[in-house]
Amino acid sequence: MNKVELLGRWTRTKSEEIYGIKSWGGGYFSISDKGEVMVDPFFGDQPGVPVSLMDIISGVRERGLDMPVLLRFENLLDAQISLLNDSFRKAMQELNYCGSYQGVYPIKVNQQQQVVQEVTRFGQRYHHGLEVGSKPELIAALSEMKDKQACLICNGYKDEEFIDLGLYALKMGFQCFFVVEFPGEVDLILDRAERLGVKPNIGVRIKLSSKAGGHWTESGGDRSIFGLNMTQVIEMVDALKERKMLDSLKLVHYHLGSQVPNIRDIRAAVQEAARVYVELVKEGAPMGWLDLGGGLAVDYDGSKTNFSSSRNYSIQEYCADVIEAVMTVMDNSSVDHPVVITESGRALVAYYSVLLFNVLDVAEFERYEIPGQLDESVPEQIRNLHEVNSLLTQKNLQECYNDALYYRDNIRDMFNHGHISLRERSLAEKIFWNTIHKIIELKVRLKRIPGDLVDLENAIADIYYCNFSVFQSIPDSWAIDQLFPVMPVHRLLEMPDHNAILADITCDCDGKIDRFIDPHDVRRTLPVHALKDNSDYYLGAFLVGAYQETLGDLHNLFGDTNVVSVRIETDGTFEITGEIEGDSVEDVLSYVEYDLRAMRNEFRQTAEEAVRSGLISPRERREVLSSIEDGLRGYTYYER
Ligand SMILES: *Cc1c(COP(=O)(O)O)cnc(C)c1O
């Protein structure tokens, strides 16, 4: 932000740049001329009137819900479903592809009933189906799915019950596929199918030799834990032939891993899988479906690169490249173009949720004033440090920085050996940090900032204490260092003149965000505004719709946040279509198996004993018990 800072009056454009909202926002998020973050699901052909997140926040607060709140925007989910399907259709048209596209949504990415409902409801126009990897997911899918033309893909480890359920779905007219993930599975499927008198649709998950970069590299490649290697595929084909069931083999599937940032890895995998598909056709299997799994990435940092939080392709490029690669392989062997399936989850739901939270407190790195002149009685090392401070200019920054560090270390040693007093050491620290502040101010005027000084701001970052739990609401930020865009949702016409890291309220040393998106690198601090007395300061963590909700945990017993679903109308009004109150203290205690009744009794007795020993009055006992009651019923987060 340093260069920008010097350019005078702060504007909306500067906020857009510094927070990169146009780069990661997918066109859905912007900043208004009032300096607030706006949401607009209707960009493109049918632009709507954007809605301010601040208006939604006040709507939510008026309804009595406290921060943190997870907002879910139904329209953003719809918009992403359209975008993916339309992009595939367009690519197929342009390339004269003769097959079709049928997406399936992998339930595990966000299992909330509302999400699955919205995907099946809105996705019906595209016959967008579902992918399941377990019995509960299959049952959830069957209860929501209405569209018999959509695909229902069954992955995962399958027992008899799972298989029977899928076979009944097939009998009832659903396009249900069993994807064989382990060599032994095919026999069980055939046995159960024979017993139920139905011909199964079988797919095979293959282990590719292609590998992808990114966090989830192990899903692809020879060492991936799921899928059949080429020898096992051939053995399966022979087994099917032997049972005269090869005509059940219709689909090839692979999953390269999630968030594949590099389009070259995607192309390589498609090509390899398409080759296997062609070979299975040559073996005599009917085939017809090629399922490319997930992996379509989200550009969390807006850098459009092959960095793990980004992707070096657009959805349109993804679709065009995939279709072109499939076509090339099919045409080379004169094989009919298959129906292409993808199992994109992350790209469909990431935009859908925004976590909003308020800042509770700030630990500022104070800039101490120092005397212009030091007394002769002050130890020499401290006077030297002071001299470094006063000699500081733009020309000798690096040298002065080195000297300041040198004297600081010396002074610490002297203190440890009893040669200077605590008061003197405090003086030295004030001078040292004053020097660092000065260096930071001066360095922004340099054309080339010396390496040591580039990240010096981080040393004096403020800590903003925020009302949320990283572990509950954005676990991937903690567990795998994934970056999410985080920014203030208002005051964006004011210069953010503080640099901060965000601490959550778990008071766990890992409960923080200290890595932020940056177009070229990873920032260690976030530019934020100073808190104003008596007014709340709100931040948002964006693109948190994929994977975060169910992976979140109860660390420090912070529970589910309040959730509010919002539908935005084209005229810029919005409707709160659902609200789910977050966990109460009572809820989270019962999750970890506290017996609430026994606890209440214990409290009563403890309070009674206190009365008996004269520590509190009976009236105070009543008050204690009633505040315990309030506490148990309350929200687990900080309440105003
Ligand atoms: C997780 C998973 C997906 C979803 O991947 P995204 O990268 O989120 O699109 C798809 N298919 C399978 C088999 C998966 O395990």
CSV table of N, CA and C in Angstrom, one decimal, residues 88-89 92 97-103 288-290 323 337-341:
chain,number,residue,atom,x,y,z
A,88,PHE,N,-19.7,-24.6,-21.0
A,88,PHE,CA,-19.5,-25.9,-21.7
A,88,PHE,C,-20.3,-25.9,-23.0
A,89,ARG,N,-21.5,-25.4,-23.0
A,89,ARG,CA,-22.3,-25.4,-24.2
A,89,ARG,C,-21.7,-24.6,-25.3
A,92,MET,N,-18.7,-26.3,-26.8
A,92,MET,CA,-19.1,-27.5,-27.6
A,92,MET,C,-19.6,-27.0,-29.0
A,97,TYR,N,-18.6,-30.0,-31.2
A,97,TYR,CA,-18.5,-31.2,-30.5
A,97,TYR,C,-19.9,-31.9,-30.6
A,98,CYS,N,-19.9,-33.2,-30.8
A,98,CYS,CA,-21.2,-33.9,-31.0
A,98,CYS,C,-21.8,-34.5,-29.8
A,99,GLY,N,-21.1,-34.5,-28.7
A,99,GLY,CA,-21.7,-35.0,-27.4
A,99,GLY,C,-22.3,-33.9,-26.7
A,100,SER,N,-22.6,-34.1,-25.4
A,100,SER,CA,-23.2,-33.0,-24.6
A,100,SER,C,-22.4,-32.9,-23.3
A,101,TYR,N,-22.8,-31.9,-22.4
A,101,TYR,CA,-22.2,-31.8,-21.1
A,101,TYR,C,-23.3,-32.0,-20.0
A,102,GLN,N,-22.9,-32.8,-19.0
A,102,GLN,CA,-23.8,-33.0,-17.9
A,102,GLN,C,-23.0,-32.9,-16.6
A,103,GLY,N,-23.1,-31.8,-16.0
A,103,GLY,CA,-22.4,-31.6,-14.7
A,103,GLY,C,-23.1,-32.4,-13.6
A,288,GLY,N,-19.8,-44.2,-23.4
A,288,GLY,CA,-20.8,-43.1,-23.6
A,288,GLY,C,-20.6,-41.9,-22.7
A,289,TRP,N,-19.9,-42.1,-21.5
A,289,TRP,CA,-19.8,-41.0,-20.6
A,289,TRP,C,-18.3,-40.9,-20.1
A,290,LEU,N,-17.8,-39.7,-20.1
A,290,LEU,CA,-16.4,-39.5,-19.7
A,290,LEU,C,-16.5,-38.5,-18.5
A,323,ILE,N,-12.8,-29.7,-23.8
A,323,ILE,CA,-13.6,-30.2,-24.9
A,323,ILE,C,-12.6,-30.5,-26.1
A,337,HIS,N,-18.1,-38.9,-29.9
A,337,HIS,CA,-17.9,-38.0,-28.8
A,337,HIS,C,-18.7,-38.4,-27.6
A,338,PRO,N,-18.1,-38.6,-26.4
A,338,PRO,CA,-19.0,-39.0,-25.3
A,338,PRO,C,-19.7,-37.8,-24.6
A,339,VAL,N,-20.6,-38.1,-23.8
A,339,VAL,CA,-21.2,-37.1,-22.8
A,339,VAL,C,-20.0,-36.8,-21.9
A,340,VAL,N,-19.7,-35.5,-21.7
A,340,VAL,CA,-18.7,-35.1,-20.8
A,340,VAL,C,-19.4,-34.7,-19.4
A,341,ILE,N,-18.9,-35.3,-18.4
A,341,ILE,CA,-19.4,-35.0,-17.0
A,341,ILE,C,-18.2,-34.3,-16.3
